[in-house]
Every structure is written in structure tokens, then in C-alpha cells.
mmCIF file of C-alpha atoms in Angstrom:
data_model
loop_
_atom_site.group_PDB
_atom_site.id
_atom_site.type_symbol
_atom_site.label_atom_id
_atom_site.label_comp_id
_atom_site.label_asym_id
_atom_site.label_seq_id
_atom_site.Cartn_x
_atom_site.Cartn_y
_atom_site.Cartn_z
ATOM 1 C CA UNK A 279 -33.192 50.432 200.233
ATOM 2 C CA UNK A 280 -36.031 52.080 202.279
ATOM 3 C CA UNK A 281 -36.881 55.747 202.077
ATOM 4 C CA UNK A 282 -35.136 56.859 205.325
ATOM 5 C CA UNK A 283 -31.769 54.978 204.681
ATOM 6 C CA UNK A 284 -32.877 56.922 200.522
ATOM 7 C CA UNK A 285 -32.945 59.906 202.834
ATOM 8 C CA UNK A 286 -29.650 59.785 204.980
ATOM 9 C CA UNK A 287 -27.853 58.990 201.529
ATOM 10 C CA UNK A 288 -28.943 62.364 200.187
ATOM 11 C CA UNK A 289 -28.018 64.002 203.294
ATOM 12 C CA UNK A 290 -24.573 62.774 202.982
ATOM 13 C CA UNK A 291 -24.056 63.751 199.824
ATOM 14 C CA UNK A 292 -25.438 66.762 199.891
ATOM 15 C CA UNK A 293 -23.422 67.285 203.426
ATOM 16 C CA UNK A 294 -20.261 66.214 201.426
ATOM 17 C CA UNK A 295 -21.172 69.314 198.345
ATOM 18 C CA UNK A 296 -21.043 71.639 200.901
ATOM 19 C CA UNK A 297 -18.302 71.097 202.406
ATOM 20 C CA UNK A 298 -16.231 70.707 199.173
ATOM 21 C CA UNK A 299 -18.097 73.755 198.347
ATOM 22 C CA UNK A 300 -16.710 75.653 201.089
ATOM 23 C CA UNK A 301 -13.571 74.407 200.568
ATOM 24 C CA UNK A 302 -13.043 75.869 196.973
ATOM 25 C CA UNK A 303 -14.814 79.001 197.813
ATOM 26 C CA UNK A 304 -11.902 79.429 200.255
ATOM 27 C CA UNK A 305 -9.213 78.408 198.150
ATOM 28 C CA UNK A 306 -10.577 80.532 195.230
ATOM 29 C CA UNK A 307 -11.054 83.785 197.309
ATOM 30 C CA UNK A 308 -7.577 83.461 199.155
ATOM 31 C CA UNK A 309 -5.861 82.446 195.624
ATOM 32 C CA UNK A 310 -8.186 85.114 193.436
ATOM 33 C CA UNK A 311 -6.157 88.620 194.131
ATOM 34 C CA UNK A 312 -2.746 86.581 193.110
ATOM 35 C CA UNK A 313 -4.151 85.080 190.099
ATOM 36 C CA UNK A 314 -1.627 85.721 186.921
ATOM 37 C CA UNK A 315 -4.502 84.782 184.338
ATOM 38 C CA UNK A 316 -7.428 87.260 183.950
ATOM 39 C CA UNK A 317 -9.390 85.126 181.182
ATOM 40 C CA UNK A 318 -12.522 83.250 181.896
ATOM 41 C CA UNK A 319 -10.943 79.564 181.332
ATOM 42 C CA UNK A 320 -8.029 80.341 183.584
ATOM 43 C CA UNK A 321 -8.144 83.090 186.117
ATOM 44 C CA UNK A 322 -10.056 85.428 187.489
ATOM 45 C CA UNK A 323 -13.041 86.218 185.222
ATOM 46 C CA UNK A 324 -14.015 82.334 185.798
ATOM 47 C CA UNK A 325 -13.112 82.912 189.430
ATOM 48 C CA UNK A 326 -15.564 86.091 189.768
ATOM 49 C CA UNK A 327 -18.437 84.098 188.049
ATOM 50 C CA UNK A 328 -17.728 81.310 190.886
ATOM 51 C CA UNK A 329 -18.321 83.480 193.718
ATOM 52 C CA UNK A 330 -21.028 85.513 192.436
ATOM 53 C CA UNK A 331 -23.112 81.992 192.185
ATOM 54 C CA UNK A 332 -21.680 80.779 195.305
ATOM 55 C CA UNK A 333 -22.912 84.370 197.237
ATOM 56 C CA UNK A 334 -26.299 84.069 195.916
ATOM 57 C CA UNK A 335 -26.782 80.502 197.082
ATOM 58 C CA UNK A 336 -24.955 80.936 200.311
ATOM 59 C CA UNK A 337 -26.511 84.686 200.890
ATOM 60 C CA UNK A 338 -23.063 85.924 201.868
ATOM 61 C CA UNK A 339 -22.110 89.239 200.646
ATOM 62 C CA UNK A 340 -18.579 88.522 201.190
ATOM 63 C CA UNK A 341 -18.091 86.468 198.390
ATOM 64 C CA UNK A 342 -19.997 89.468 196.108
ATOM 65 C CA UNK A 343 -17.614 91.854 197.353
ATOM 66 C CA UNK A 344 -14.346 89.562 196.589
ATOM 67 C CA UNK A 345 -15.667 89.055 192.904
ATOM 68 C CA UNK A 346 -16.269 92.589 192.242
ATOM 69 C CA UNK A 347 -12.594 93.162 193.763
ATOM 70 C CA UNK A 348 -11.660 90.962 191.238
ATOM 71 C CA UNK A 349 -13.608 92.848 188.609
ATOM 72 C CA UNK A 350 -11.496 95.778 189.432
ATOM 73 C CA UNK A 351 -8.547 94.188 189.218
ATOM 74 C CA UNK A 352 -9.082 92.556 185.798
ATOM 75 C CA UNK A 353 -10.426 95.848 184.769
ATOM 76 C CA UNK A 354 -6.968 97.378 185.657
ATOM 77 C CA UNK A 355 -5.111 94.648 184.366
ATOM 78 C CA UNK A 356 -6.633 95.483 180.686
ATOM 79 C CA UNK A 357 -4.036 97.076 177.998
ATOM 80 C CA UNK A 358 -3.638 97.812 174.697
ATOM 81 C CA UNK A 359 -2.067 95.015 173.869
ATOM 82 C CA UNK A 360 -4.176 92.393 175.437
ATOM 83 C CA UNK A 361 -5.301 88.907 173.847
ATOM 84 C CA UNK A 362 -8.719 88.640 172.210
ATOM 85 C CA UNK A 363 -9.017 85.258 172.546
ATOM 86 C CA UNK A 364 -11.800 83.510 174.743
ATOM 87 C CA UNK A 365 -9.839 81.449 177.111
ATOM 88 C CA UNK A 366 -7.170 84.047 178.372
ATOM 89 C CA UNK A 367 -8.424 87.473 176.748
ATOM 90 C CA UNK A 368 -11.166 89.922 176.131
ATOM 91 C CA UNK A 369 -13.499 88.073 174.565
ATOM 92 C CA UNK A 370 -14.231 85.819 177.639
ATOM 93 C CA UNK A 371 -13.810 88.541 179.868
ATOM 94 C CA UNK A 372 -16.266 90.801 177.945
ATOM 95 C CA UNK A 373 -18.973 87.738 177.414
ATOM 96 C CA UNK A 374 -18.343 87.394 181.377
ATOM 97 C CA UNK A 375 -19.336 90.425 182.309
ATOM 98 C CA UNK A 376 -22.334 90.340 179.844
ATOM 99 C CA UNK A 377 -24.021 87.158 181.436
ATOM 100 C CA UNK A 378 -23.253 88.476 185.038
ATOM 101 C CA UNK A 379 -25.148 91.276 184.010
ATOM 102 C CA UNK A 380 -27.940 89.371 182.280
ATOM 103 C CA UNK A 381 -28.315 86.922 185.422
ATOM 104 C CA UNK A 382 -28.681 90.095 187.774
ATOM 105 C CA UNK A 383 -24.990 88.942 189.381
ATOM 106 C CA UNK A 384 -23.949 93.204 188.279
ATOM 107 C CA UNK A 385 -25.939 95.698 188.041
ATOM 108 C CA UNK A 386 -25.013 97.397 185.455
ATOM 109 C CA UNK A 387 -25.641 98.715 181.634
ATOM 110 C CA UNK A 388 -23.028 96.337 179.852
ATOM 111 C CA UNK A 389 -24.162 99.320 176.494
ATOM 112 C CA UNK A 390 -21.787 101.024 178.486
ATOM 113 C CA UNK A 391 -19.793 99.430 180.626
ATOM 114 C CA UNK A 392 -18.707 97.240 177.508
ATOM 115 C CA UNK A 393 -18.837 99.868 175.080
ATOM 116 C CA UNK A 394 -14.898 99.634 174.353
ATOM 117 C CA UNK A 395 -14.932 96.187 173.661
ATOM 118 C CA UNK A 396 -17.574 96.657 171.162
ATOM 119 C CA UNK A 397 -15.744 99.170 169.765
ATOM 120 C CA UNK A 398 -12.877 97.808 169.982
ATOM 121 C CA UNK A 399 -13.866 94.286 168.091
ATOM 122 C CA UNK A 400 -15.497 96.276 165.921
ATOM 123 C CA UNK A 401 -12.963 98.280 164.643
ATOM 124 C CA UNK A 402 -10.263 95.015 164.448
ATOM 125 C CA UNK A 403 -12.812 93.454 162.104
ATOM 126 C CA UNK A 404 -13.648 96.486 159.668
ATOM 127 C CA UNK A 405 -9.705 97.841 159.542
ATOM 128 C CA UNK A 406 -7.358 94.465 160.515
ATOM 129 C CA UNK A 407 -9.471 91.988 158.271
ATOM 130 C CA UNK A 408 -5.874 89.950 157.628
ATOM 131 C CA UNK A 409 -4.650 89.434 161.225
ATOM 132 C CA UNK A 410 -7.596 87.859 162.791
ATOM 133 C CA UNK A 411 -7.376 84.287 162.454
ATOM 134 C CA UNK A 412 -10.046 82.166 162.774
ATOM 135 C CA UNK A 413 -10.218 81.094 166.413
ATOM 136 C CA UNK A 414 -10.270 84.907 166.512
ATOM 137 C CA UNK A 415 -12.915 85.566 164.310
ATOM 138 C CA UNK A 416 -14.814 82.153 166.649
ATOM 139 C CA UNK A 417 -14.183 84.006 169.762
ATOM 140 C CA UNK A 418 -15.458 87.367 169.040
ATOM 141 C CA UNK A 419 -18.548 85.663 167.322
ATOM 142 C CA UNK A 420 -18.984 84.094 170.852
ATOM 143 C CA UNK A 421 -18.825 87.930 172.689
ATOM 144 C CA UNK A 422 -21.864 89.192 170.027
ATOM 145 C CA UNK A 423 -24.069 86.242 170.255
ATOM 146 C CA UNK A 424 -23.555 87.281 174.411
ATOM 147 C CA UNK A 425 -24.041 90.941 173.425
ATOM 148 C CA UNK A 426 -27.198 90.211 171.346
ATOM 149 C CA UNK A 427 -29.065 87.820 173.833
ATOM 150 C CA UNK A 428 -29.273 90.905 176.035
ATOM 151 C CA UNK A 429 -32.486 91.929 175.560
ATOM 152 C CA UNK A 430 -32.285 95.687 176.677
ATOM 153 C CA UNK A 431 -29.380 96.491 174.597
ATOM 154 C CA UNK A 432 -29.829 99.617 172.386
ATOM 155 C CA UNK A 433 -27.009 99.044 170.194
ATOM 156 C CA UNK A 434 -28.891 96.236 168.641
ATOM 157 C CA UNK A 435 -28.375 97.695 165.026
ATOM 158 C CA UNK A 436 -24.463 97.944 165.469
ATOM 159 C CA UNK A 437 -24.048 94.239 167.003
ATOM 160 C CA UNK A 438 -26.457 92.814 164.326
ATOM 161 C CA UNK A 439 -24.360 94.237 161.483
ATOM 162 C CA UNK A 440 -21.002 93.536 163.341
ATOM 163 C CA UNK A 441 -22.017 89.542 163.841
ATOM 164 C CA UNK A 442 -22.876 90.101 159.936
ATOM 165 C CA UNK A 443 -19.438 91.287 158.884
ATOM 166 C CA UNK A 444 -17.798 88.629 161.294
ATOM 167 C CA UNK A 445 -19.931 85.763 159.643
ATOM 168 C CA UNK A 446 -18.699 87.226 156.207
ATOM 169 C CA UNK A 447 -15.121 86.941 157.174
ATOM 170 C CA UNK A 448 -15.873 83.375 158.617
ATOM 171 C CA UNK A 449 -17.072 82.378 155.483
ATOM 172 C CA UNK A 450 -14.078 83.750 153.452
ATOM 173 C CA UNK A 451 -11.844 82.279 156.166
ATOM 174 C CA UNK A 452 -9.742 79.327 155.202
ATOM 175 C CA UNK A 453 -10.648 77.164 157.826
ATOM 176 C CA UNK A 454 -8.086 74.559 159.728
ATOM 177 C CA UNK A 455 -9.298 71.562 159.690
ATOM 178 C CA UNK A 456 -9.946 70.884 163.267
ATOM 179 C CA UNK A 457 -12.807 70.663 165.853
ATOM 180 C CA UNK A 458 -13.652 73.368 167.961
ATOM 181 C CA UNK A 459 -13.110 70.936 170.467
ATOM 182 C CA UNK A 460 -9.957 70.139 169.464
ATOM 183 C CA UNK A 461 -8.754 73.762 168.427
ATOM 184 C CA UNK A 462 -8.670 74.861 172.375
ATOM 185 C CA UNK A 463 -5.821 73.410 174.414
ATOM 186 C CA UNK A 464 -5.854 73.516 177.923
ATOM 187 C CA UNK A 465 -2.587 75.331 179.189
ATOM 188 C CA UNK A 466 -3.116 74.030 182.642
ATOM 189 C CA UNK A 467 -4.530 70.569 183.569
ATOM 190 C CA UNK A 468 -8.211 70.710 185.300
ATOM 191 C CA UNK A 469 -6.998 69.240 187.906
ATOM 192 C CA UNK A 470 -4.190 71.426 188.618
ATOM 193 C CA UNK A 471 -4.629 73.878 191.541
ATOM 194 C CA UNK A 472 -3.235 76.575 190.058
ATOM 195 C CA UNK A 473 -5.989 76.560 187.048
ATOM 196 C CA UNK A 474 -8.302 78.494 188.830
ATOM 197 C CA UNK A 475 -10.743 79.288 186.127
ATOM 198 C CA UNK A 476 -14.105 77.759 184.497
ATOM 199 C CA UNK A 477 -11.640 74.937 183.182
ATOM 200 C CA UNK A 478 -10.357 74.451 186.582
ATOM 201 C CA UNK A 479 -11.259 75.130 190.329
ATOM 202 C CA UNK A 480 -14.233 77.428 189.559
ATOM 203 C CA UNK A 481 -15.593 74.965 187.071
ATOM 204 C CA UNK A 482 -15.537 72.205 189.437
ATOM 205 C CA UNK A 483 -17.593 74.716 192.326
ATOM 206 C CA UNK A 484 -19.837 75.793 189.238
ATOM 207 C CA UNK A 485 -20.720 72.040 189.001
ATOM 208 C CA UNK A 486 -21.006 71.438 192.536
ATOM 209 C CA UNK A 487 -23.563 74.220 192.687
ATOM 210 C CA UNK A 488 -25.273 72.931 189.820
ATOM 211 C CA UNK A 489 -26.259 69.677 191.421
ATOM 212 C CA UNK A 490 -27.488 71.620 194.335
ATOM 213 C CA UNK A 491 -29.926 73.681 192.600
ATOM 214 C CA UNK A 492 -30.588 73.518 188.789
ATOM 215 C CA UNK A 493 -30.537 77.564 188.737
ATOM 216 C CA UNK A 494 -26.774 77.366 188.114
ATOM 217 C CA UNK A 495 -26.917 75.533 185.448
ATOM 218 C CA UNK A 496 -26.359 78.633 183.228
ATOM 219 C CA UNK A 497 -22.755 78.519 183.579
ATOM 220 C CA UNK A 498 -22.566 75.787 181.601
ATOM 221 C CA UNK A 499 -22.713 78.133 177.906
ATOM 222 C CA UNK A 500 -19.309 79.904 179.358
ATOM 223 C CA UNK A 501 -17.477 76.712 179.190
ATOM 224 C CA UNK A 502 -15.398 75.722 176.074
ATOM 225 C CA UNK A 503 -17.085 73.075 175.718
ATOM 226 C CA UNK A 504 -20.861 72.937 177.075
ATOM 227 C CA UNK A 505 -20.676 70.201 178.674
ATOM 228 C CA UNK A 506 -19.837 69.147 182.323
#
């Protein structure tokens, strides 16, 4: 194969990216604002991180504005009773929100715009020590290690000694004997259309994007598994 057939190739496939590209990015904005799931795996936290990518390598603002409409709406959506876990709850949504915020996707101090889910964790795992399961215990670990890779955080002191107390309890924890692999199931296929998170429809754009330009590759720690 000579370099100018080499040449076409690549501009078919990369042709054949963007157009998929497009055609997610419209699915996913149209579908986002009806989305039942919030969580990062499932709905609309994974949807948001999609189009804030997808804006920056497109430069169209549009996209930014739809995934901070989303924001909102997740924002809205949070009560008292919500899940922690990672897939479907506050954990993903909170570790979301942190690496949008460390990848200059938000603008934002996440000291305080996540200073309730701090709290919040914090206070499950000094005053609820028996209800938090494990995967709970995994999931929240997940948030901190977010929170702490932030390097202008000033609530360095409280996060350290909250990872602390959760790697206590970890170690106390009687532990199922399962992979963390293994210990998420999907509850919607990845190739379903209505899974419109990282584990679904944003996922596959994320990957797309990824093979356009390396910079995306970030994503990839937000998945379940880190893998693509």
C-alpha cells in the first residue's frame, strides 16, 4: 500500500469518526434533558462529561451550554435520600464534577461547590459505620482519591484523614469475595440506546474522541473499569 492510498484510508476513517461523532452528540443532547438516570455510568453525569469533550474539540459552545443544563438538572434532581453508589449516585456524580473541574471543562472551586458531599460522606462514615457496605465504602474511596488529586484544594487535612478512616473501615470490612470487576453489574446493556452514560452512548463518543486526539484520553479513570 503506497502512502497516498495510506493517506485516503485515514481520511476515511477519520471522515467516518466524525460523522458517528456527530451522530451521538445529537442523540445524546436531544435524549440528555429526558434522561431518568443522573449517575455517571448511566445518565446524565456521563452524558455532561461527553459534551464538554465533544465542545472543546468541536469549538461549539452549544454543546457547553447543554452539559451545564444538565448540571442543573442533576443538581436539582439531588435528595436526601439519594444513592451513594458510583454508577447511579453521588459518588460518580461528585468525582464528575471534580475532574470537569480539574480538566478546566467548569470553572469552578469544587472546595465549595462539593462541600456537601464531603460533608456529607464524611459524616456517613464517622456516625453510620454499620450501613455502608463495602462497594460503598469502594465508591466513596473513589470520590477522595478525585478530591485529593486536586491540587488547589484547601481541605487537604479533612480529605486526608477522611480517606484514612475509610481505609480503616475497608480493612475491618468483611469483604465478598468478588472482583471489582465482577461486583458492578451493568443494569442496561452498552449497546442499548437508552444507556446513555460512560457505560453506554457517551462512552462510545468518549472513545471516538479518544482516537481523534490522545487529550481525551482522561476519561478513561471515570470508567468502571479503565479500560476501553
Amino acid at each position: 500500500m503506497n502512502e497516498l492510498q495510506i493517506h485516503t484510508n485515514c481520511l476515511k476513517e477519520e471522515t467516518l469518526i466524525l460523522q458517528q461523532l456527530e451522530d451521538l452528540a445529537t442523540l445524546l443532547t436531544a435524549a440528555g434533558h429526558s434522561c431518568n438516570f443522573s449517575g455517571i455510568s448511566y445518565g446524565k453525569m456521563g452524558i455532561v462529561i461527553f459534551l464538554f469533550h465533544y465542545s472543546r474539540q468541536t469549538q461549539n459552545i452549544s454543546f457547553e451550554n447543554t452539559a451545564e443544563e444538565l448540571i442543573n438538572e442533576i443538581q436539582t434532581a439531588i435528595h436526601i435520600d439519594f444513592p451513594i453508589s458510583y454508577t447511579d449516585g453521588l459518588t460518580g456524580i461528585g468525582t464528575g464534577i471534580e475532574y470537569l473541574a480539574q480538566h478546566n471543562f467548569l470553572a469552578i472551586n469544587t472546595d465549595e461547590f462539593l462541600d456537601d458531599f464531603d460533608t456529607t460522606f464524611a459524616g456517613q462514615i464517622h456516625n453510620r459505620k454499620l450501613y455502608l457496605s463495602y462497594q460503598d465504602l469502594t465508591d466513596m474511596k473513589r470520590f477522595f482519591e478525585a478530591r485529593l488529586e486536586n491540587p488547589q484544594t484547601k481541605k487537604r487535612e479533612f480529605l486526608n484523614q477522611t480517606m484514612a478512616d475509610i481505609l480503616t473501615l475497608l480493612e475491618l470490612h468483611d469483604r465478598v469475595s468478588v472482583t471489582f470487576e465482577e461486583a458492578y453489574v451493568w443494569k442496561l446493556s452498552p449497546d442499548d440506546t437508552a444507556n446513555l452514560g460512560l457505560e453506554g452512548q457517551a462512552g462510545k463518543g468518549l472513545t471516538l474522541l479518544s482516537k481523534l486526539d490522545s487529550q481525551h484520553n482522561s476519561w478513561l479513570k471515570l470508567r468502571l473499569i479503565n479500560a476501553v
